[in-house]
Short mmCIF file of C-alpha atoms in Angstrom, two decimals:
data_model
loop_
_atom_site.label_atom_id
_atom_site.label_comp_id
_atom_site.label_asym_id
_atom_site.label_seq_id
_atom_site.Cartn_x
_atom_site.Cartn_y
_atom_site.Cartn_z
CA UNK C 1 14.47 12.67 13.52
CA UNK C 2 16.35 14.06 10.40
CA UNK C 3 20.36 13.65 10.60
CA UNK C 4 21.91 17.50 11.19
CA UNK C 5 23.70 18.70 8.20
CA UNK C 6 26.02 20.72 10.70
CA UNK C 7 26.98 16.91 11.70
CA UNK C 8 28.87 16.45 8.04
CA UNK C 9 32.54 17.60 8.54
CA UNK C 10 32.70 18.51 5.15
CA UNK C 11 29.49 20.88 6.18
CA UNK C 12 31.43 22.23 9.09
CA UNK C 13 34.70 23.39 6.71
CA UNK C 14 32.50 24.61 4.29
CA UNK C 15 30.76 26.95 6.78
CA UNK C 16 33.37 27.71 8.49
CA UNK C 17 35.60 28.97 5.81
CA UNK C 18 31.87 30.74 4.61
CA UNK C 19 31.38 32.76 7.80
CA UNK C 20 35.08 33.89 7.49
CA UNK C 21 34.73 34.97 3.83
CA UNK C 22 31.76 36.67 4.66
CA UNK C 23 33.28 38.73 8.17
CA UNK C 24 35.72 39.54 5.10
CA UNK C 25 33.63 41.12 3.24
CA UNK C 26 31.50 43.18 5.76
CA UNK C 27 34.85 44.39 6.68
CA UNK C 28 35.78 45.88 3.64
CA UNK C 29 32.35 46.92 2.56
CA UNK C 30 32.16 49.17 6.01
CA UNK C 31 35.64 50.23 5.42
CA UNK C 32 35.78 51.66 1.65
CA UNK C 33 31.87 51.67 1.26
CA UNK C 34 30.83 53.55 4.48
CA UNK C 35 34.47 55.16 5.57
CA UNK C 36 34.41 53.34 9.09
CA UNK C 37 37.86 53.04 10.35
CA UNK C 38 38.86 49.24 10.17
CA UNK C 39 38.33 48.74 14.13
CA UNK C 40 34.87 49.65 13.64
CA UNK C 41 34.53 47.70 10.50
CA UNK C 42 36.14 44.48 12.00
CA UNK C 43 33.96 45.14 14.99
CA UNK C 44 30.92 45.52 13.15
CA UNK C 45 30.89 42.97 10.80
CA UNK C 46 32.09 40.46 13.65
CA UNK C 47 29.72 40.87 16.01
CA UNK C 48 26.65 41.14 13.76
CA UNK C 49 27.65 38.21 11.63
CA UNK C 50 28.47 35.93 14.81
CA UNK C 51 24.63 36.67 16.18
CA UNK C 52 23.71 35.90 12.39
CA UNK C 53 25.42 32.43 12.63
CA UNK C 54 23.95 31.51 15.90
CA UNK C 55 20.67 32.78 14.69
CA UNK C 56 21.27 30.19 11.88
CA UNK C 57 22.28 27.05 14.56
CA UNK C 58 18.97 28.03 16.55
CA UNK C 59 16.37 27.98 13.13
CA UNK C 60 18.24 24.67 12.57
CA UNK C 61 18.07 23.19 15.77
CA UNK C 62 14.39 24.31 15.65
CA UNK C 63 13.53 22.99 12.30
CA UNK C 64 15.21 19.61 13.42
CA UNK C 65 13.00 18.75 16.09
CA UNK C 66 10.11 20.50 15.91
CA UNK C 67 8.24 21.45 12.01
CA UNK C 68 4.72 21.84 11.89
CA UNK C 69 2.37 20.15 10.02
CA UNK C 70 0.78 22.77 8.93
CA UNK C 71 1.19 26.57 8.66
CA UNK C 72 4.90 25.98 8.42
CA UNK C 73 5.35 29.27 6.06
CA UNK C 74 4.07 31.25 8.73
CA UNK C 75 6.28 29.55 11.45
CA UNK C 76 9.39 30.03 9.31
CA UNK C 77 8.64 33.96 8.73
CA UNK C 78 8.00 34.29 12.71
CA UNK C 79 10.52 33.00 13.77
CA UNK C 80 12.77 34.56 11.31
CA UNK C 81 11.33 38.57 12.55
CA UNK C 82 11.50 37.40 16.33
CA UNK C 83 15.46 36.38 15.50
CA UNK C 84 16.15 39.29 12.84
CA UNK C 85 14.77 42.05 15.49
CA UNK C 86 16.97 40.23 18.16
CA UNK C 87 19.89 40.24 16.45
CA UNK C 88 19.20 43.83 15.45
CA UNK C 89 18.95 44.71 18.63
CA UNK C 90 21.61 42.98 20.45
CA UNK C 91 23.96 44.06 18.03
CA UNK C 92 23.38 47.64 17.93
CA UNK C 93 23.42 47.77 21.15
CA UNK C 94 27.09 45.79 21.81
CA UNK C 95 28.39 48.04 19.21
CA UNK C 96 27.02 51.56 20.70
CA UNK C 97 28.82 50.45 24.35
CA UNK C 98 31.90 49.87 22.32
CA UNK C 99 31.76 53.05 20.57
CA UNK C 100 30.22 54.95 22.82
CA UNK C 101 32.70 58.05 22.18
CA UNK C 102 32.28 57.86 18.27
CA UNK C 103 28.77 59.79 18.17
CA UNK C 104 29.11 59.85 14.08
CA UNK C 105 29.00 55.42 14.22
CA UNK C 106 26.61 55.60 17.09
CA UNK C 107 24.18 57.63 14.80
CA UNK C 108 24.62 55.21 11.84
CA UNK C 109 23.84 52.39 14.27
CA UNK C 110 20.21 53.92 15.26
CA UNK C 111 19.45 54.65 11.83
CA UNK C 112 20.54 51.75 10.11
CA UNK C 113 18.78 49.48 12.40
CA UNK C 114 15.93 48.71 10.52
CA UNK C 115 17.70 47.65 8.10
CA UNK C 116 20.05 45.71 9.02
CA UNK C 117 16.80 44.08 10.79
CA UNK C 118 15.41 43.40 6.86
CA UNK C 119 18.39 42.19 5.58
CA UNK C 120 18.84 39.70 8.71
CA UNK C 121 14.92 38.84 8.15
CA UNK C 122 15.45 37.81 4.53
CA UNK C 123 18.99 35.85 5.18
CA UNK C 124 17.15 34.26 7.96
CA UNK C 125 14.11 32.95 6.04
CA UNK C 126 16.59 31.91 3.71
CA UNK C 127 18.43 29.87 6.21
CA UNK C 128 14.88 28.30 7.83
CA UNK C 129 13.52 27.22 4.36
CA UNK C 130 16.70 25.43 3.63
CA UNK C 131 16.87 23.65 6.37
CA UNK C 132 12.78 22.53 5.67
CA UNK C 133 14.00 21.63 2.68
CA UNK C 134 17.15 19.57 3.56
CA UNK C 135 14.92 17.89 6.35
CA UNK C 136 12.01 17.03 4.19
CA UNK C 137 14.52 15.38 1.62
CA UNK C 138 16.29 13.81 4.12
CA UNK C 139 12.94 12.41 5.39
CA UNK C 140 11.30 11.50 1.59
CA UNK C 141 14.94 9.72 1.35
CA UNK C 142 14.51 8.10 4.71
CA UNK C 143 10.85 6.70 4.12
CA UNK C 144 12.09 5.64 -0.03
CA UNK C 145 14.63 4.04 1.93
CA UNK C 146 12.22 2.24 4.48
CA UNK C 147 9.80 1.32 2.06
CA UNK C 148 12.64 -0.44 -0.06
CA UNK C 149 13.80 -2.55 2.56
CA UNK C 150 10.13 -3.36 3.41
CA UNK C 151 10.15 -4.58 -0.32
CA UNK C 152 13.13 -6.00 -0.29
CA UNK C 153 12.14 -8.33 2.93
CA UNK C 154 8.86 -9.00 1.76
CA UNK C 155 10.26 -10.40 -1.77
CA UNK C 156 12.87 -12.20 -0.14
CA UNK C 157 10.01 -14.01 2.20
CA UNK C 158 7.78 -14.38 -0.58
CA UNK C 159 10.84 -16.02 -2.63
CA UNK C 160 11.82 -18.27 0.51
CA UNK C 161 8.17 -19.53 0.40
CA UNK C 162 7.92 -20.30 -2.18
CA UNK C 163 11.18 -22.19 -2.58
CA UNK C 164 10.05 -24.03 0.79
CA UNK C 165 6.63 -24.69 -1.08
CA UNK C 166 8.07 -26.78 -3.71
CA UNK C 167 10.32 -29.14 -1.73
CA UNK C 168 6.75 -30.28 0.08
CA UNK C 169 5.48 -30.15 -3.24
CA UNK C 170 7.92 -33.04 -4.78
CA UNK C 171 7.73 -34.84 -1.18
CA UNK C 172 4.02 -35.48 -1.30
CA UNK C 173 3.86 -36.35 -5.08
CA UNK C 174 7.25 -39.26 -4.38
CA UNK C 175 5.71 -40.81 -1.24
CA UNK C 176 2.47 -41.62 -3.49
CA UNK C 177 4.80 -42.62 -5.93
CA UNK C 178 6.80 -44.65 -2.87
CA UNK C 179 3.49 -46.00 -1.50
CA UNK C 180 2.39 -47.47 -5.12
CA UNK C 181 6.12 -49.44 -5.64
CA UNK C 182 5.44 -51.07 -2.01
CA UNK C 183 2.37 -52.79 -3.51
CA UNK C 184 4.20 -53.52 -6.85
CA UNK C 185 7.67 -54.00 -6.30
CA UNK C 186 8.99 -53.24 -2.61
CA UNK C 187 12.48 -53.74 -3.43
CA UNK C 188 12.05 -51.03 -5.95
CA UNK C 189 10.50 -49.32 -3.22
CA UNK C 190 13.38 -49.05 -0.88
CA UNK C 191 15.63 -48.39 -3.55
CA UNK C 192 13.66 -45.24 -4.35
CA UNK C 193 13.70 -44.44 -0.78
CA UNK C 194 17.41 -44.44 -0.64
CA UNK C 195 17.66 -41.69 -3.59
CA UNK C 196 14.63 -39.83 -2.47
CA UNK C 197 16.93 -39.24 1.18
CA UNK C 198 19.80 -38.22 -0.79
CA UNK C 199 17.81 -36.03 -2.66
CA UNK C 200 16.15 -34.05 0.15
CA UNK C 201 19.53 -34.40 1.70
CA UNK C 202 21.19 -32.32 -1.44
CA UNK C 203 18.27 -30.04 -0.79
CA UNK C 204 19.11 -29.42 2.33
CA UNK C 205 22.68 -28.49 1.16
CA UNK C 206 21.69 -25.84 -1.10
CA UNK C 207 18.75 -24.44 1.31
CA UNK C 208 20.82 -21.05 1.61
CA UNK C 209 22.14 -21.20 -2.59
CA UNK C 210 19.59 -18.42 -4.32
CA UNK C 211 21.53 -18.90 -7.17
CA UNK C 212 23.36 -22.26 -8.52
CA UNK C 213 25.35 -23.20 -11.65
CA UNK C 214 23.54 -24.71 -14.67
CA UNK C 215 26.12 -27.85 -13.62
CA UNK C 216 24.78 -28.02 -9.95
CA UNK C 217 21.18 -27.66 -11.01
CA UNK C 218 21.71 -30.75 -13.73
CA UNK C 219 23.04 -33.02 -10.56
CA UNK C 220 20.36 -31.77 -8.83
CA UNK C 221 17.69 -33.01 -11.51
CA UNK C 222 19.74 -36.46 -12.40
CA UNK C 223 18.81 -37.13 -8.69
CA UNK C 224 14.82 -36.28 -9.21
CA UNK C 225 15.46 -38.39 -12.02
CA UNK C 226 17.19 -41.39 -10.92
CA UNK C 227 13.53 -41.32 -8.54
CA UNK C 228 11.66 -41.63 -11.51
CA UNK C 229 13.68 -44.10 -13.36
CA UNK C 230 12.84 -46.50 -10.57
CA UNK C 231 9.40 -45.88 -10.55
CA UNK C 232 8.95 -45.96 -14.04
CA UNK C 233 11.60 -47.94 -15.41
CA UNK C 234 11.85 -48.59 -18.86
CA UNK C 235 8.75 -46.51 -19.59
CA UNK C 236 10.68 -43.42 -18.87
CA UNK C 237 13.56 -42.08 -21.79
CA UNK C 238 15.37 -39.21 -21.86
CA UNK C 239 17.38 -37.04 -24.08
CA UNK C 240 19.52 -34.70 -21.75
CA UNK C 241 21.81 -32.24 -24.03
CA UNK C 242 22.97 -28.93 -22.05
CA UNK C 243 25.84 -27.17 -24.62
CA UNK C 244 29.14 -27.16 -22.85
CA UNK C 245 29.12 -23.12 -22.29
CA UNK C 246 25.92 -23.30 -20.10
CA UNK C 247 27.39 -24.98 -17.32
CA UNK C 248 29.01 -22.19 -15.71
CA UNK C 249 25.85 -19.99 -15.78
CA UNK C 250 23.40 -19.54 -13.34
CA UNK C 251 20.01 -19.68 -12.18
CA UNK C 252 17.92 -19.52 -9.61
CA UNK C 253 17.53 -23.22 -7.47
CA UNK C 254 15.28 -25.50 -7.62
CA UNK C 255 13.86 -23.83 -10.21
CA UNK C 256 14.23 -26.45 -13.14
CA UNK C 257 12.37 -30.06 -11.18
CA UNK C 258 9.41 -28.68 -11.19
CA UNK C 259 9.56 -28.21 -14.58
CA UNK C 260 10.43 -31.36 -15.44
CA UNK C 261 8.39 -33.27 -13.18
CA UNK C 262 5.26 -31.38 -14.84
CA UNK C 263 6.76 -32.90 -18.13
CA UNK C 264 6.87 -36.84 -16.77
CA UNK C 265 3.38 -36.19 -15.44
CA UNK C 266 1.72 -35.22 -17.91
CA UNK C 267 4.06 -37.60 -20.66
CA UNK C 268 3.76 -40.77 -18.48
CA UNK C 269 0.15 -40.40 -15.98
CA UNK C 270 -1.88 -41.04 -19.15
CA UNK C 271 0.21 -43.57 -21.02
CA UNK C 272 0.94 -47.40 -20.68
CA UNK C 273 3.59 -47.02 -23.67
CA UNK C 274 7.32 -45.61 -23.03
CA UNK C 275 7.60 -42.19 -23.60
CA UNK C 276 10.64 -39.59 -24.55
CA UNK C 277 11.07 -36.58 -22.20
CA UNK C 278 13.74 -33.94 -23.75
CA UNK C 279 15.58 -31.49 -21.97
CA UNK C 280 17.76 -28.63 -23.77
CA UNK C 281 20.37 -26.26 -22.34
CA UNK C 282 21.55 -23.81 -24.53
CA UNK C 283 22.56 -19.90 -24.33
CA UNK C 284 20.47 -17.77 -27.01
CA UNK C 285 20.44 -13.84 -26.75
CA UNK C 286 22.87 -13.79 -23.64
CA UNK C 287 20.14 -15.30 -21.87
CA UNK C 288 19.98 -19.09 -20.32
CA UNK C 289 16.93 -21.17 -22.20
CA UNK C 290 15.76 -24.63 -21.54
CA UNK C 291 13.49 -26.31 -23.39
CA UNK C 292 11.86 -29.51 -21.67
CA UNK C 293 9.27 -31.85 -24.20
CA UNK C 294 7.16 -34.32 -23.34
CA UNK C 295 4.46 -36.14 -25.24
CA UNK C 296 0.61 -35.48 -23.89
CA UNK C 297 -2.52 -37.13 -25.11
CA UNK C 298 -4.93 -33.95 -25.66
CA UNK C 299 -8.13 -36.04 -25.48
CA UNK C 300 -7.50 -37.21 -22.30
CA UNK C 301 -7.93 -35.64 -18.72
CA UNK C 302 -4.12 -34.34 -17.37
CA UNK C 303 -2.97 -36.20 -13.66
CA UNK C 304 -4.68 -34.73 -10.79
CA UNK C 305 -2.59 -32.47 -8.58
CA UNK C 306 -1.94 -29.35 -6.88
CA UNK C 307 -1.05 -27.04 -9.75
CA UNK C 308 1.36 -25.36 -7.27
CA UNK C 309 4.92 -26.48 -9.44
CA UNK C 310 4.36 -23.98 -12.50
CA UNK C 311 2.60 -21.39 -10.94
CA UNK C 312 5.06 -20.93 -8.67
CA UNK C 313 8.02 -20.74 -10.84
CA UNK C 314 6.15 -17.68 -12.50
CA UNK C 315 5.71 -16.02 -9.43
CA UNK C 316 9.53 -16.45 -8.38
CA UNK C 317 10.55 -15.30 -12.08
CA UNK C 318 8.60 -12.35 -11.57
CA UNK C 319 9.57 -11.69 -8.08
CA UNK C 320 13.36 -12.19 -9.39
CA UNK C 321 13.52 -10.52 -12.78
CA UNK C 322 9.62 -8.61 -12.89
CA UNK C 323 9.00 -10.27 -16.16
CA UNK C 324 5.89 -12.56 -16.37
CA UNK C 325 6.99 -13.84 -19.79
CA UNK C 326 10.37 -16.06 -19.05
CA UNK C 327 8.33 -19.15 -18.47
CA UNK C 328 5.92 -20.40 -21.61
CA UNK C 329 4.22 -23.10 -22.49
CA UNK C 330 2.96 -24.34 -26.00
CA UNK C 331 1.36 -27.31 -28.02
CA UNK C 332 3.33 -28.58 -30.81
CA UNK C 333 2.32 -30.66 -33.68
CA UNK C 334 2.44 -34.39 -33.13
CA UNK C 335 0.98 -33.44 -29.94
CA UNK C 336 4.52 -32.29 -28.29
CA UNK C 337 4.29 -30.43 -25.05
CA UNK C 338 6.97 -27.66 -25.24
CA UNK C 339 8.04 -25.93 -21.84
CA UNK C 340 10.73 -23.13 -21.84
CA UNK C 341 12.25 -20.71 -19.20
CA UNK C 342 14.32 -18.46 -19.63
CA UNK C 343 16.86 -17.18 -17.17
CA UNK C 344 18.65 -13.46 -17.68
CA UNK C 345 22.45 -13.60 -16.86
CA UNK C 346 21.85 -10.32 -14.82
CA UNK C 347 21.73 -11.35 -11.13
CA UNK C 348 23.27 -11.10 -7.18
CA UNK C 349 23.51 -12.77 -4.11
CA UNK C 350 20.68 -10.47 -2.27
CA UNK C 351 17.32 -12.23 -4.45
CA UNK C 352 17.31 -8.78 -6.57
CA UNK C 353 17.94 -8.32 -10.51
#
C-alpha cells in the first residue's frame, strides 16, 4: 500500500490554504463576473467547492487501495463522470432549496449545470491521474528501495563469506604446516601453535572490523608472519617498509595475508635456498598501494592448493569498490613475482563505496 500524500502535514497546509484561495476566488468571480449578490456567491462557491474537495479525498482514497492493472484510463474517466454528475447534482440542488425565492439564480443553476458538470469532470480527472501518478512513484521508489536493500544484504553476505572463507583458508594451509614441524622439530611445533592461537584469537577480535588501519593490518600480518618464521626459519627474509603517512589509512581486513602468504608459497614451496619476500606501503594517487615480491622459479610446477586466497580478494574488491582492476599480478625480470592492490580512500562502515 502506497503512503497517502494527505498524511504529509506540509500536504495538509498546502491544501488547506488551496481550497481557501480557491472559495476566494469563486466568490469574486460570481460576484463581479456574474452580478450574484455576495450571499449567493459565498454560498455558491462554498458548497460546490466543498463537494469538489471531498470528491478529491474519495478518487484518492480509491486510487490508494484499489488501481487496476489494466484499463486504468478508463477507470479514472468513470469514476471522474459518476463524481462530476454527483457533485453537479447535489450541488444544484442544495443551492436551489437555499434560494428557492431568487427565480433569476435558480434559472442560472439549471442551465449552468452541465457545465459546471464538465468543468468538475476535467478537475476531477486531473485530481485521479495525479494521484496514479504520485502512487506509482511512490511504488517504483518503494520497489528501487527494496531491491537496494536486497543488494545491499546480499553484498554484505557475500563479503562476510568470503571473509569467513579465508580464515579456514590460512587454518588448513598452518596445520599442514604444524603437522610437518611435529615430525621435524616438535618444539618448533608448539611454538607455532602458540602464535597460530593468538593469531586466530586477533581474528576473532576484529571479526566485526570491515575496515582497519594500515597499522592494525601490519600487526595483523607480523603475526601470520612470526608463523612462518618458525616454520621456515632462516629460509624466510623480509623487507617490510610501509611510509609513515599510510598508517592511519584504511582498508578492508584481512585483506593483505592472503596476499602475502601467496608470495611465501610460491617464493619458498619450490626452493631449498633462502629467499627475500618484500612488502611496500606507500600512498600514490590518493589511493593506498602495496606491493608484495617474491622470487618464483618459472620452470617449475607452483605448490598445490586451493586457489581460493587471490580469487577471493578480487571478488571482495569488486564487491567493495566495483573495480576488477585494484588487484594485479605481473612477472618481472630476474624472475620477480610482483603483486599489488590497491585500496581507494573512499569508504564507510556499512561494506559500501
Amino acid at each position: 500500500m502506497a503512503n497517502n500524500p494527505l498524511l504529509s502535514k506540509s500536504v495538509q497546509k498546502a491544501g488547506v490554504m488551496l481550497f481557501v484561495a480557491w472559495i476566494v476566488a469563486f466568490v469574486l468571480l460570481f460576484y463581479y463576473t456574474l452580478n450574484f449578490n455576495w450571499y449567493a456567491s459565498v454560498a455558491d462557491s462554498l458548497i460546490t467547492n466543498t463537494l469538489l474537495a471531498l470528491s478529491c479525498l474519495v478518487v484518492g482514497t480509491i486510487l490508494r487501495f484499489y488501481q487496476p492493472k489494466q484499463e486504468i484510463v478508463l477507470f479514472v474517466v468513470i469514476l471522474a463522470i459518476v463524481l462530476s454528475i454527483s457533485v453537479s447534482f447535489l450541488s444544484t440542488y442544495a443551492l436551489s432549496m437555499i434560494f428557492s425565492r431568487y427565480q433569476t439564480y435558480v434559472s442560472f443553476l439549471d442551465v449552468s449545470m452541465p457545465f459546471r458538470s464538465i468543468v468538475l469532470f476535467v478537475f476531477l480527472v486531473w485530481c485521479a491521474f495525479a494521484n496514479v501518478l504520485w502512487y506509482k512513484l511512490e511504488e517504483q521508489s518503494e520497489t528501487q528501495e527494496r531491491l537496494h536493500t536486497a543488494q545491499s544484504l546480499a553484498k554484505e553476505a557475500e563479503l562476510n563469506k568470503l571473509r569467513h572463507q579465508l580464515q579456514p583458508h590460512f587454518l588448513f594451509n598452518s596445520l599442514n604446516s604444524v603437522y610437518a614441524l611435529t615430525i621435524v622439530n616438535p618444539k618448533e611445533a608448539g611454538t607455532m601453535i602458540t602464535k597460530l592461537a593468538s593469531f586466530l584469537r586477533g581474528t576473532l577480535k576484529r571479526d566485526d572490523e570491515v575496515w582497519v588501519s594500515v597499522a592494525e593490518e601490519m600487526e595483523y600480518i607480523q603475526l601470520y608472519l612470526d608463523i612462518e618464521k618458525v616454520r621456515f626459519s632462516h629460509r624466510l627474509n623480509l623487507d617490510i617498509q610501509i611510509d609513515d603517512d599510510t598508517l592511519a589509512l584504511c582498508l578492508p581486513g584481512t585483506l593483505l595475508q592472503p596476499i602475502v602468504e601467496n608470495a611465501i608459497k610460491f617464493g619458498l614451496y619450490n626452493t631449498s635456498k633462502a629467499i627475500l619476500i618484500s612488502v611496500n606501503v606507500k600512498l600514490e594517487n590518493s589511493m593506498l598501494k602495496i606491493s608484495v615480491q617474491n622470487p618464483y622459479d618459472p620452470e617449475m610446477k607452483a605448490a598445490g592448493g586451493t586457489g581460493f586466497g587471490l580469487t577471493a580478494i578480487r571478488r571482495r574488491l569488486y564487491l567493495l569498490f566495483a573495480d576488477s582492476g585494484l588487484l594485479q599480478t605481473a612477472a618481472l625480470e630476474d624472475n620477480i613475482y610482483l603483486t599489488t592492490l590497491k585500496i581507494p580512500q573512499t569508504y564507510d562502515q556499512n561494506n559500501t563505496y
